[in-house]
Tab-separated table of C-alpha atoms in Angstrom:
chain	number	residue	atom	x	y	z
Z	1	UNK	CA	63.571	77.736	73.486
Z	2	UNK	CA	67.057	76.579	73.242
Z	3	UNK	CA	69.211	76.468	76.613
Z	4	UNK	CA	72.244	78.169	76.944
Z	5	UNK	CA	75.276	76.150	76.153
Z	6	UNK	CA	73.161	73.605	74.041
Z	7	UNK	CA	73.727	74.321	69.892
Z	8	UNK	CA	71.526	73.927	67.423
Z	9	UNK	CA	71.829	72.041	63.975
Z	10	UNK	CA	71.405	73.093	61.039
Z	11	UNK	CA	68.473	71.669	60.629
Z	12	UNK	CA	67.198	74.010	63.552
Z	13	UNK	CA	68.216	77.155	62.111
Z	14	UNK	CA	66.710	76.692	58.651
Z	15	UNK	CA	63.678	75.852	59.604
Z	16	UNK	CA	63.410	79.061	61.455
Z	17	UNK	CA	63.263	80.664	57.435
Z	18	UNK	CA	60.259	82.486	56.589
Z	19	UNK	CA	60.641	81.708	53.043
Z	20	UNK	CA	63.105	79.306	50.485
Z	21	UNK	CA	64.519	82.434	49.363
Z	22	UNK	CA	65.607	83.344	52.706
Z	23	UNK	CA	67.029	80.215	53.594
Z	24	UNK	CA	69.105	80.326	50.880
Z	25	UNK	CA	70.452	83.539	51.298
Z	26	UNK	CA	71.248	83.004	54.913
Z	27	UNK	CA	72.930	79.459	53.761
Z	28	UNK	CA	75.625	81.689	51.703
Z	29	UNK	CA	76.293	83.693	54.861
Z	30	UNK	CA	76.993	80.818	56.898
Z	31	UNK	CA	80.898	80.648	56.654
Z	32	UNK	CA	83.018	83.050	58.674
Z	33	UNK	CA	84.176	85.251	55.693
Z	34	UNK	CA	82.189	88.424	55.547
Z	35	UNK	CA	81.365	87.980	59.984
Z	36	UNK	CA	83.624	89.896	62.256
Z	37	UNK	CA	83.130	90.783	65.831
Z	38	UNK	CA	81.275	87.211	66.638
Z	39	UNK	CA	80.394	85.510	69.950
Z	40	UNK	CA	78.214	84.368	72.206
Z	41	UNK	CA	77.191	83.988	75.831
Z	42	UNK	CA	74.325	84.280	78.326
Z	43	UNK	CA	72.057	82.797	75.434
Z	44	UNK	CA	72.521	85.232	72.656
Z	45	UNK	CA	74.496	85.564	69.683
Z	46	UNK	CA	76.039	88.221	67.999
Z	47	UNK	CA	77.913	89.272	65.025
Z	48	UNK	CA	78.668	92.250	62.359
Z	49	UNK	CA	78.068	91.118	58.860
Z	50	UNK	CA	79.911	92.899	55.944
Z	51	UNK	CA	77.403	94.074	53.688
Z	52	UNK	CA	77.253	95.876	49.840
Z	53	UNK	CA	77.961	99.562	51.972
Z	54	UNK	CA	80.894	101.082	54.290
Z	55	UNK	CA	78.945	100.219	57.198
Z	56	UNK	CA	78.596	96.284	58.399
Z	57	UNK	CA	75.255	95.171	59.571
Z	58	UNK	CA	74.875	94.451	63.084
Z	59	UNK	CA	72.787	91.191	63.715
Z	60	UNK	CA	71.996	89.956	67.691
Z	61	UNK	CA	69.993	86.957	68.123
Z	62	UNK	CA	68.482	85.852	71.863
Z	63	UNK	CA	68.137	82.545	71.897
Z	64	UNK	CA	66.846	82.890	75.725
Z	65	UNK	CA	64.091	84.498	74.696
Z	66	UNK	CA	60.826	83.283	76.850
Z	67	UNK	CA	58.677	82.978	73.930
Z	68	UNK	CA	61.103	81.489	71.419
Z	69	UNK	CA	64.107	83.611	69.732
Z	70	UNK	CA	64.113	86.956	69.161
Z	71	UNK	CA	66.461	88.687	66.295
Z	72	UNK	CA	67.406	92.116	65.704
Z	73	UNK	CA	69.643	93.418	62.420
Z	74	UNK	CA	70.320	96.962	61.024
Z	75	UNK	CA	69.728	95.707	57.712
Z	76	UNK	CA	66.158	96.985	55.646
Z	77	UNK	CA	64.841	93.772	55.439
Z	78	UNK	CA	61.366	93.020	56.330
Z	79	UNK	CA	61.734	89.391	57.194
Z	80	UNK	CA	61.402	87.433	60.182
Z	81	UNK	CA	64.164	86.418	60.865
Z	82	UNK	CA	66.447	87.844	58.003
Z	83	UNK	CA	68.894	86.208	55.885
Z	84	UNK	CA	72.116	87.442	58.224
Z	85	UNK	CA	70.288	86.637	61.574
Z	86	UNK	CA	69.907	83.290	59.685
Z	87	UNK	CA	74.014	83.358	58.394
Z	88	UNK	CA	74.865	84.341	61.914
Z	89	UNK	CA	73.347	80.942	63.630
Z	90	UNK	CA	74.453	78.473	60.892
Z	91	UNK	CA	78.047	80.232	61.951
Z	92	UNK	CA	77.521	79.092	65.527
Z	93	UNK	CA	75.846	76.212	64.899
Z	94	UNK	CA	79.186	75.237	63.056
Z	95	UNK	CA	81.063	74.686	66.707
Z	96	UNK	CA	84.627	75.653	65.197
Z	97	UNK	CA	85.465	78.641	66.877
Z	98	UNK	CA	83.968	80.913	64.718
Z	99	UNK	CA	81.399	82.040	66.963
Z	100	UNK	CA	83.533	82.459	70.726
Z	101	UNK	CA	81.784	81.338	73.591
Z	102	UNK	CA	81.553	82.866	77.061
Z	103	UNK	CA	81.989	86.600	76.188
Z	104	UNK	CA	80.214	89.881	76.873
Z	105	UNK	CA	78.105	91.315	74.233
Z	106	UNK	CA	79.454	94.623	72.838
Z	107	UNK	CA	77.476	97.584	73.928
Z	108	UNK	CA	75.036	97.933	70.676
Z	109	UNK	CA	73.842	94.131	71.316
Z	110	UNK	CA	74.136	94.014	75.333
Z	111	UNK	CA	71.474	97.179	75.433
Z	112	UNK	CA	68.939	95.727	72.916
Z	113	UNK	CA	69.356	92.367	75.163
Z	114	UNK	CA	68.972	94.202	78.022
Z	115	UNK	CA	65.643	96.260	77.176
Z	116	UNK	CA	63.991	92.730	75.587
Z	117	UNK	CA	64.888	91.133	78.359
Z	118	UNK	CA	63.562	94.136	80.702
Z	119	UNK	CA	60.725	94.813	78.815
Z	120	UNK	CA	58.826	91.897	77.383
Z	121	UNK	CA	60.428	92.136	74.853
Z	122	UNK	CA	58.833	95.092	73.228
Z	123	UNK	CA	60.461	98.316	71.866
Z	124	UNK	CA	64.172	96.805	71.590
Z	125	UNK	CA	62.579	93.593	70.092
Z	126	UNK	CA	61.263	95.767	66.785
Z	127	UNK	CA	63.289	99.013	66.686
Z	128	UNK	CA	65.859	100.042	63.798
Z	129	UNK	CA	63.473	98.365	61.330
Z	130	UNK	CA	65.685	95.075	61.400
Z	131	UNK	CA	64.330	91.282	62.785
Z	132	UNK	CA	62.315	91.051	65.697
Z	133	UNK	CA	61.161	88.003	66.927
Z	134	UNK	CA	58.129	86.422	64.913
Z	135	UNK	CA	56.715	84.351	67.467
Z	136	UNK	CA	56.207	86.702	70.582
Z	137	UNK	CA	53.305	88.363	68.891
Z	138	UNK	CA	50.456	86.085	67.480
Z	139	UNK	CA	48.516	89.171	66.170
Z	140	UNK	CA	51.644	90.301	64.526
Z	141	UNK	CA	52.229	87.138	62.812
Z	142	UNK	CA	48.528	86.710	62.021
Z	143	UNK	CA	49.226	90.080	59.853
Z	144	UNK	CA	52.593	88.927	58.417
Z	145	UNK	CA	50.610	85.589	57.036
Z	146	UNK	CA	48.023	87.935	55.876
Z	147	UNK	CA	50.102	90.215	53.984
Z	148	UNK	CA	52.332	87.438	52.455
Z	149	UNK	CA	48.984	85.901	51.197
Z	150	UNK	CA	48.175	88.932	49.423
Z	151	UNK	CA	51.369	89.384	47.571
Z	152	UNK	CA	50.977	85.038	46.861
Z	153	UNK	CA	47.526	86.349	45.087
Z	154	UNK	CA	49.196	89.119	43.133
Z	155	UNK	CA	51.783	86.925	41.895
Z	156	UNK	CA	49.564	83.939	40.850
Z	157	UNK	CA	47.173	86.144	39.384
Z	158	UNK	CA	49.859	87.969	37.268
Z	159	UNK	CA	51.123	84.789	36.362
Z	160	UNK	CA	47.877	83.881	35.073
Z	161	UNK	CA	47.712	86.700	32.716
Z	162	UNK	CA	51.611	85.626	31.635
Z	163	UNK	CA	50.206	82.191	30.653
Z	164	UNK	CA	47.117	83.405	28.794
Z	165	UNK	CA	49.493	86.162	27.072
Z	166	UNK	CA	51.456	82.773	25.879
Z	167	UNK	CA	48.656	80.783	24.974
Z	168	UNK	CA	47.289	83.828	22.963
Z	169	UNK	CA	49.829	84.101	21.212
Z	170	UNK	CA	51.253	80.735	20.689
Z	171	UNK	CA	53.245	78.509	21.889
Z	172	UNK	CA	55.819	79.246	19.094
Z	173	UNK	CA	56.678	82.242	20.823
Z	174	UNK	CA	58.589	81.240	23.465
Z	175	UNK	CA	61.261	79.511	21.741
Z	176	UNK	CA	61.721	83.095	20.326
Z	177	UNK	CA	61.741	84.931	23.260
Z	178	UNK	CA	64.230	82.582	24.923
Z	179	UNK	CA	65.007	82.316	28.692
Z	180	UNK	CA	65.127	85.667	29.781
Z	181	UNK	CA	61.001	86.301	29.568
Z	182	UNK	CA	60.823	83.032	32.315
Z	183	UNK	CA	63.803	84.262	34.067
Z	184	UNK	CA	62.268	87.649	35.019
Z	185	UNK	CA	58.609	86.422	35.364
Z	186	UNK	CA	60.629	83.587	38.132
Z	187	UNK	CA	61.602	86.581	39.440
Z	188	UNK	CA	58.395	88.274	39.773
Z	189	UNK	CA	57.399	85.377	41.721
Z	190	UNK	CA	60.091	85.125	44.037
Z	191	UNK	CA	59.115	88.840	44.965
Z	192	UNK	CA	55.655	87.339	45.499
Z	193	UNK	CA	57.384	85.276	48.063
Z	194	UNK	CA	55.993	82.250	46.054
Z	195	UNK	CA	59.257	80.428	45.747
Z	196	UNK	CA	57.581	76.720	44.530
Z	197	UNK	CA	55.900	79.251	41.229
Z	198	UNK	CA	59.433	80.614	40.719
Z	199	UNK	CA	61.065	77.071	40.375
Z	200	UNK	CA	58.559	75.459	37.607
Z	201	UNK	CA	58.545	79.040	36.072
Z	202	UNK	CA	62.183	78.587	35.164
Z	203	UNK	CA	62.065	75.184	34.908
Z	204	UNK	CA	59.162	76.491	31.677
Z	205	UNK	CA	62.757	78.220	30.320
Z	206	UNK	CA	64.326	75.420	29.127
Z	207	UNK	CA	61.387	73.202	27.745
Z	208	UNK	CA	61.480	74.838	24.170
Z	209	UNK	CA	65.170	73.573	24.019
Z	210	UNK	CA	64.768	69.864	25.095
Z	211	UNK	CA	63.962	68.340	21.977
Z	212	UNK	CA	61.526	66.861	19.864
Z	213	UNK	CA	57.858	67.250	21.216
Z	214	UNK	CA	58.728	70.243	23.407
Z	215	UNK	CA	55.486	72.279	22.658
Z	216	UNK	CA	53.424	69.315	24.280
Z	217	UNK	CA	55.735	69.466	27.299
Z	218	UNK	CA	55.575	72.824	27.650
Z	219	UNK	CA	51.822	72.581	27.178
Z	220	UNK	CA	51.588	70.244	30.093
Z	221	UNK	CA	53.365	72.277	32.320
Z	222	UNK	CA	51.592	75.220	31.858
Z	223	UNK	CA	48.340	73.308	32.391
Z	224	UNK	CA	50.232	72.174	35.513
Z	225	UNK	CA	50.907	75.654	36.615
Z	226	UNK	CA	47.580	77.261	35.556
Z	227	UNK	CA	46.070	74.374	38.322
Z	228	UNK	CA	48.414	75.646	40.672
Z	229	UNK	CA	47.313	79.146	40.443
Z	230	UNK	CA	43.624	78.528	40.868
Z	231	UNK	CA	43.916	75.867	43.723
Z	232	UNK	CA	45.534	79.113	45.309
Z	233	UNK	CA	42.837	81.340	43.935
Z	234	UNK	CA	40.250	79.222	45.107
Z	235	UNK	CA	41.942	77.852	47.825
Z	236	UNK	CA	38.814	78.414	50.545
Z	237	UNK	CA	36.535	76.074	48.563
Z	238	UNK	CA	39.426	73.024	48.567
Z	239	UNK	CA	39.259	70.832	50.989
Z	240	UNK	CA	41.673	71.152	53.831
Z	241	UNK	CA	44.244	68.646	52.642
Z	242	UNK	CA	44.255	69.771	49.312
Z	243	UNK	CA	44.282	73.083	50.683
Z	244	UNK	CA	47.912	72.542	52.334
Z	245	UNK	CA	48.854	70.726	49.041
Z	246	UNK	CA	48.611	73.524	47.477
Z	247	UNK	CA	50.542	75.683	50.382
Z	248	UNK	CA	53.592	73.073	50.314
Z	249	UNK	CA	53.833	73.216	46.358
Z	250	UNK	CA	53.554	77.577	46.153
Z	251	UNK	CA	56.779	76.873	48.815
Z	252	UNK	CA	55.125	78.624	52.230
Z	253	UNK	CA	56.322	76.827	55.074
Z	254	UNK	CA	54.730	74.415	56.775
Z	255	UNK	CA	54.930	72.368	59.901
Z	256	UNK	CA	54.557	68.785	60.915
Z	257	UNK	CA	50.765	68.640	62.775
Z	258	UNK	CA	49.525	64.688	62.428
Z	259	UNK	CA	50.054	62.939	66.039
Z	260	UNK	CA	53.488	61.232	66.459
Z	261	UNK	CA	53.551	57.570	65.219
Z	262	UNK	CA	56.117	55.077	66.878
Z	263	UNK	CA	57.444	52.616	64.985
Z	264	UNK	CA	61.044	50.579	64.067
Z	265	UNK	CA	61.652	52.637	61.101
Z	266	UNK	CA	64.158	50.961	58.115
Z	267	UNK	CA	66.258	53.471	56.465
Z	268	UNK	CA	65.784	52.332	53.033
Z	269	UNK	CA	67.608	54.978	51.080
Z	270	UNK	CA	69.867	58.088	51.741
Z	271	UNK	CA	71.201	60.731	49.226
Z	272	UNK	CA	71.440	64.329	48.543
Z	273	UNK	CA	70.998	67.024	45.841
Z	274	UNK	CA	73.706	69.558	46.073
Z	275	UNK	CA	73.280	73.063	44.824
Z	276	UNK	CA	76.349	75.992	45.031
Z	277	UNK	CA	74.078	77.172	47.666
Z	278	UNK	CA	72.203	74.609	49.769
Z	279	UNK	CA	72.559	70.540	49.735
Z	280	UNK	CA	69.236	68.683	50.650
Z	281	UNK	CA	69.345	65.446	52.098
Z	282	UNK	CA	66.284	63.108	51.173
Z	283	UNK	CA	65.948	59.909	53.602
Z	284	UNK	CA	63.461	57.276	53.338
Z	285	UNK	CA	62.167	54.959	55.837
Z	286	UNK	CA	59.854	52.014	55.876
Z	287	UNK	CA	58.180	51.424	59.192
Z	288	UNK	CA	57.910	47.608	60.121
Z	289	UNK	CA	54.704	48.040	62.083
Z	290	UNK	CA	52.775	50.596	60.692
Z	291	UNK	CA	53.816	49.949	56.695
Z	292	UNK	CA	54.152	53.410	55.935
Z	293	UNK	CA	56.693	54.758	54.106
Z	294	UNK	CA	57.814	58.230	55.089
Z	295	UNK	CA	60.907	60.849	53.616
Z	296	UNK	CA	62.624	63.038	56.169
Z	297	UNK	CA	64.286	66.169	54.493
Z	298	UNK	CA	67.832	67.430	55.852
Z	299	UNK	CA	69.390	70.779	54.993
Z	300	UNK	CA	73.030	71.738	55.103
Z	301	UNK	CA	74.095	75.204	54.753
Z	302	UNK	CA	76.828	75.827	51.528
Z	303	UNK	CA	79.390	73.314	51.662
Z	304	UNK	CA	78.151	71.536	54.698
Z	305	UNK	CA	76.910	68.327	54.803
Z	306	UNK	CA	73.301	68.009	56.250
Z	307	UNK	CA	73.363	67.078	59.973
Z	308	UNK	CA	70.957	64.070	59.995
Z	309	UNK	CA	72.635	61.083	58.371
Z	310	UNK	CA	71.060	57.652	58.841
Z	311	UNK	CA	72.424	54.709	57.649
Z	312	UNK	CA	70.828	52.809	54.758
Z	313	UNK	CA	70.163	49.334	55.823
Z	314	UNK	CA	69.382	49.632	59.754
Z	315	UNK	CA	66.614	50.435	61.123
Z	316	UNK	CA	65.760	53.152	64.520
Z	317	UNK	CA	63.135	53.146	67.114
Z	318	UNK	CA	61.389	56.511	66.664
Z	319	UNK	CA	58.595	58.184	66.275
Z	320	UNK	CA	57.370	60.348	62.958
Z	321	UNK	CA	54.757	63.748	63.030
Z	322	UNK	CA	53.469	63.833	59.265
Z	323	UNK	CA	53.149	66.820	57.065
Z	324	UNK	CA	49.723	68.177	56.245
Z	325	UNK	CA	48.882	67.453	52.847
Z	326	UNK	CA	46.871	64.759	50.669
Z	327	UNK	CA	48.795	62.393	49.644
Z	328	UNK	CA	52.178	63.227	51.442
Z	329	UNK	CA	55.022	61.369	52.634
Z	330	UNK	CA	57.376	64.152	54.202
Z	331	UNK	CA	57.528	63.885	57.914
Z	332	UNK	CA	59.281	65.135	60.873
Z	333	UNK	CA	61.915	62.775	63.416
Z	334	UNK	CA	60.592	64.052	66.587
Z	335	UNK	CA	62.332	61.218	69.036
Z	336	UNK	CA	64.395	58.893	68.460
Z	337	UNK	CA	64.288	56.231	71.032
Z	338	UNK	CA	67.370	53.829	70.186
Z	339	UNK	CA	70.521	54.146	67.477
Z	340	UNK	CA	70.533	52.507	64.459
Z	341	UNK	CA	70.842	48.951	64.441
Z	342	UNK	CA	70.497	45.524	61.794
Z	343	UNK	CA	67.352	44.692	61.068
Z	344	UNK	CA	65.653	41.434	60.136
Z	345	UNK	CA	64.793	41.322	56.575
Z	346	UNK	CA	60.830	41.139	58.273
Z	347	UNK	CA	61.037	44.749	58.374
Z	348	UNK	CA	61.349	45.089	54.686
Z	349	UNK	CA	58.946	46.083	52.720
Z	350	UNK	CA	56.734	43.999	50.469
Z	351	UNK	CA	57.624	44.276	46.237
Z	352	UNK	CA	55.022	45.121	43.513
Z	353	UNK	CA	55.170	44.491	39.836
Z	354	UNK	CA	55.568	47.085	37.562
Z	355	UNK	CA	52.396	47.519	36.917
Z	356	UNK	CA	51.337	48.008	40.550
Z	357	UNK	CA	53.668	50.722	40.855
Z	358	UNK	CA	52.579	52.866	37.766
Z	359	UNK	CA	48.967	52.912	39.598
Z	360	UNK	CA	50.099	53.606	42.798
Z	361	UNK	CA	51.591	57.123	40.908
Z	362	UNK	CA	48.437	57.370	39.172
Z	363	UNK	CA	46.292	57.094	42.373
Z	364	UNK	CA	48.757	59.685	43.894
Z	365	UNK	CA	48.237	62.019	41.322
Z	366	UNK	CA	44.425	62.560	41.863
Z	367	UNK	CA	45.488	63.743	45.379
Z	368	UNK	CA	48.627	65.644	44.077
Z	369	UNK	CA	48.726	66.194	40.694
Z	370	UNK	CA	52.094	68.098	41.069
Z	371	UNK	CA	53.693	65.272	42.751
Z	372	UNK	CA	57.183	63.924	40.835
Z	373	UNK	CA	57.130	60.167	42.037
Z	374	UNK	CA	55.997	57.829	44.838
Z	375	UNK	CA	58.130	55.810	46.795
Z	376	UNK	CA	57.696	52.214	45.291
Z	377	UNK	CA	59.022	48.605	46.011
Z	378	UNK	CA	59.392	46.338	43.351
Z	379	UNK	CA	59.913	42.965	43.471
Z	380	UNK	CA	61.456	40.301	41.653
Z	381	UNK	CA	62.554	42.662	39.185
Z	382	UNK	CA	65.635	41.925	36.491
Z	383	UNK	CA	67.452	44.901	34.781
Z	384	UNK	CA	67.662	44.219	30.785
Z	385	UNK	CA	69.090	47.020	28.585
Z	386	UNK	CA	66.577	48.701	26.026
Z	387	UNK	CA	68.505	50.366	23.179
Z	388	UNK	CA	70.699	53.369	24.829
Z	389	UNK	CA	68.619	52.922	28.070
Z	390	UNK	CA	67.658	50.446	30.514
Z	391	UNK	CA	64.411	49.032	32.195
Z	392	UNK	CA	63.117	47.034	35.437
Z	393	UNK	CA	61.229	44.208	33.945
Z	394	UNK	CA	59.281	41.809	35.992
Z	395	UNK	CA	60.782	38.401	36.360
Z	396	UNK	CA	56.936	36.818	36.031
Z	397	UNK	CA	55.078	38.911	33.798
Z	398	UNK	CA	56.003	40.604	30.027
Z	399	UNK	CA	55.651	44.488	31.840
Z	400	UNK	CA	58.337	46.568	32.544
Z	401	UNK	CA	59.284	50.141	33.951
Z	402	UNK	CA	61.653	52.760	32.311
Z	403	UNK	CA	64.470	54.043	34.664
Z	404	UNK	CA	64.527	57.613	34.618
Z	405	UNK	CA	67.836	59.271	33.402
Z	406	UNK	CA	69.217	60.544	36.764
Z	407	UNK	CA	69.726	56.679	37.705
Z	408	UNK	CA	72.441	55.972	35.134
Z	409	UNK	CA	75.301	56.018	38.284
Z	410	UNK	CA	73.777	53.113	40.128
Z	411	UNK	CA	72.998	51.109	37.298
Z	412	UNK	CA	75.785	49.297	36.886
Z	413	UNK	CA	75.508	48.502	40.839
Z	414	UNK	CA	72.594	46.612	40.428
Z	415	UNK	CA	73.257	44.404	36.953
Z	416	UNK	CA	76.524	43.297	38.938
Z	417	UNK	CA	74.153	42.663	42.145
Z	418	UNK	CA	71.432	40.872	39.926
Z	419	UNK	CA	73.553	39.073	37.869
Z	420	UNK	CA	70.732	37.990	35.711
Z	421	UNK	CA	68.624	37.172	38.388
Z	422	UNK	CA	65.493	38.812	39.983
Z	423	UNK	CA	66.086	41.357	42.848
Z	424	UNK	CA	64.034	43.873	44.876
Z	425	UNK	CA	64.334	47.466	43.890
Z	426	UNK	CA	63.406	50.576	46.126
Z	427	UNK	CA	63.058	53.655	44.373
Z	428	UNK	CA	61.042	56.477	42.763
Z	429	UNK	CA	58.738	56.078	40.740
Z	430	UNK	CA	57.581	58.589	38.385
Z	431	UNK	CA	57.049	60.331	35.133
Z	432	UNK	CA	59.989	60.158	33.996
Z	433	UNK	CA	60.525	56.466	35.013
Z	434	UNK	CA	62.093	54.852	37.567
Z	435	UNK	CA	64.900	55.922	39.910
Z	436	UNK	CA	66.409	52.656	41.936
Z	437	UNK	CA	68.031	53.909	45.095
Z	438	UNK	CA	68.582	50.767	47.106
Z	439	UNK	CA	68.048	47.058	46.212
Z	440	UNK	CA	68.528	43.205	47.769
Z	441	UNK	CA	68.836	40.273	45.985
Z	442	UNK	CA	66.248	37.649	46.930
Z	443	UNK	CA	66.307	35.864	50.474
Z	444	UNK	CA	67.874	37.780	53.470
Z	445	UNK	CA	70.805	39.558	51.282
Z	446	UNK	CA	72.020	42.563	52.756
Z	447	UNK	CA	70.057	45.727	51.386
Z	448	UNK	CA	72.902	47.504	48.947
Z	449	UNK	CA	72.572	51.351	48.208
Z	450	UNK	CA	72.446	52.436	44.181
Z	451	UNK	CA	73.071	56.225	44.819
């Protein structure tokens, strides 16, 4: 429960999402252009949301709630909360007077307040077929999981059939059919509410026009995909880490569950993928103690930046609560217990070779074999060019590591920091190379970002 008078971040409200596809959506209602008739007060939050009919929806949120928040929306949806519940709190979340504070809820929201309040919650809490509050109920959201799992299992299984219908036929064939047949089976999944299928579905689309070698490509990630549907399948006989491998990559939502680990955490690298419609903010950290090396994910709704920002180079007192999962590195900040501040290079990490790092991936992969990259340190590492493109080659050894093709901006960065000379790298590594995010030159140098 949030107290009245205290805001919530971004981060906050998204994770409330049921789904990708909902945060998304609620994202592109998070500016003040289609809400009228907004405020808040005696923890709640209202607003009327212009919709495709005459009629706006009307969207109330308690935030007072005694068993978390509670939401309530005339629109049809059937998801907890919905995508204009979601708009309406990245609105207030926003702090610039969109959202007024200290009024009186009109008489629509004040009387559905007034009965959840009254009442338990009940009635007023799931009435006009809009958002009520997913966490009140654990036998309601026992069924919810149950009947999202269902429609998970129709769409991997009808995906299935897709990819045998393509391997039947040959791979040939989808260069003729073109992107539309992945666009609409991506959407077939999204309906499935399996948003993680829907993005290497369409990523499938655009295989057959990448060049030389595409049918092996596409090959591989069908074989990919075709494991991904039967871990699902046969998710009861996986073991449990596996198990919520499997969960994270299909995109159902998660939440951190490994015991809170203190440590002085070094923010090795910061930077964000932007999308028209959501920007996601990727932050490593090395802990000094513990030698882990963990990613914390930030969202920020359309055109805002993510609310977590940590600067690359210092280094917090904090403690981490790790994703479930084999073999992952996403957790959750769940205290922090001092700003920022310099570190000693001690808290560094140690650097690899090259060769090290390509069998850390490979190790990775027998836990996830759906995982991109690892995060890697190299060390004493000199950038040469090879032909149009450019590699990390060890300074001792005749081995070397491909940077990927998304790196080309901060190459330049580090040839002018190396100079010729071996530096330490920290970056991705995966298969398509190696992506340097932030590096130091040998000795205590300070640690410069690439990206």
């Amino acid at each position: 429960m949030t107290e009245q008078g205290v805001r919530w971040t971004a981060d906050q409200v998204l994770a409330l999402a049921p789904d990708a596809t909902s945060r998304t959506a609620g994202s592109r209602l998070g500016a003040a252009g289609p809400w009228s008739g907004t405020g808040s007060g005696e923890g709640s939050v209202w607003g009327l949301c212009k919709g495709s009919g005459s009629t706006p929806y009307r969207t109330v949120v308690d935030l007072a709630g005694p068993a978390g928040p509670a939401y309530r929306c005339s629109c049809p949806s059937r998801k907890f909360p919905c995508k204009h519940a979601l708009g309406l709190l990245l609105l207030w979340t926003g702090d610039d007077g969109a959202v007024p504070a200290g009024g009186q809820p009109p008489d629509w929201a004040g009387q559905w307040l007034a009965d959840r309040r009254g009442h338990g919650g009940g009635k007023g809490a799931r009435e006009e077929g809009g958002s009520g509050t997913g966490r009140a109920d654990p036998e309601a959201a026992r069924r919810r999981a149950e009947r999202r799992a269902e429609r998970v299992t129709a769409g991997a299984t009808e995906l299935e059939q897709r990819l045998s219908d393509l391997l039947r036929g040959g791979l040939a064939t989808a260069e003729r059919a073109g992107y539309g047949l992945w666009e609409e089976t991506a959407a077939r999944m999204v309906d499935a509410q399996a948003p993680g299928l829907a993005a290497r579905v369409r990523e499938l689309g655009a295989i057959p026009a990448s060049g030389a070698g595409w049918p092996a490509r596409l090959l591989e990630e069908c074989a990919l995909l075709h494991l991904l549907d039967q871990g699902w399948l046969r998710r009861d006989r996986l073991p449990d880490a596996l198990a919520a491998t499997v969960r994270s990559r299909l995109g159902l939502p998660t939440a951190p569950d490994g015991p809170p680990v203190r440590d002085h955490w070094l923010v090795l690298a910061q930077y964000d993928a932007v999308d028209p419609k959501l920007t996601t903010r990727r932050i490593w950290l090395h802990g000094a103690g513990t030698g882990r090396t963990r990613l914390l994910l930030s969202y920020g709704a359309a055109g805002r930046a993510p609310e977590l920002s940590l600067p690359v180079g210092l280094a917090l007192e904090a403690e981490l609560s790790p994703y479930p999962g084999a073999g992952q590195s996403r957790a959750a900040l769940v205290e922090r217990f001092a700003e920022p501040a310099p570190a000693p290079a001690v808290f560094r990490p140690p650097g690899v070779t090259t060769a090290e790092a390509t069998s850390r991936y490979g190790e990775a992969l027998r836990e996830d074999p759906w995982l991109e990259s690892v995060p890697v340190t190299l060390g004493r590492v000199v950038p040469v060019p090879d032909g149009d493109r450019w590699q990390l080659a060890d300074a001792d050894t005749d081995a070397a590591l491909p940077l990927a093709a998304r790196s080309r901006p901060g190459v330049w960065r580090l040839v002018a920091l190396s100079g010729g000379a071996p530096v330490t790298v920290f970056g991705e590594c995966g298969h398509r190379g190696f992506t340097p995010l932030t590096a130091w030159p040998e000795g205590a140098g300070e640690v410069v970002p690439l990206c």
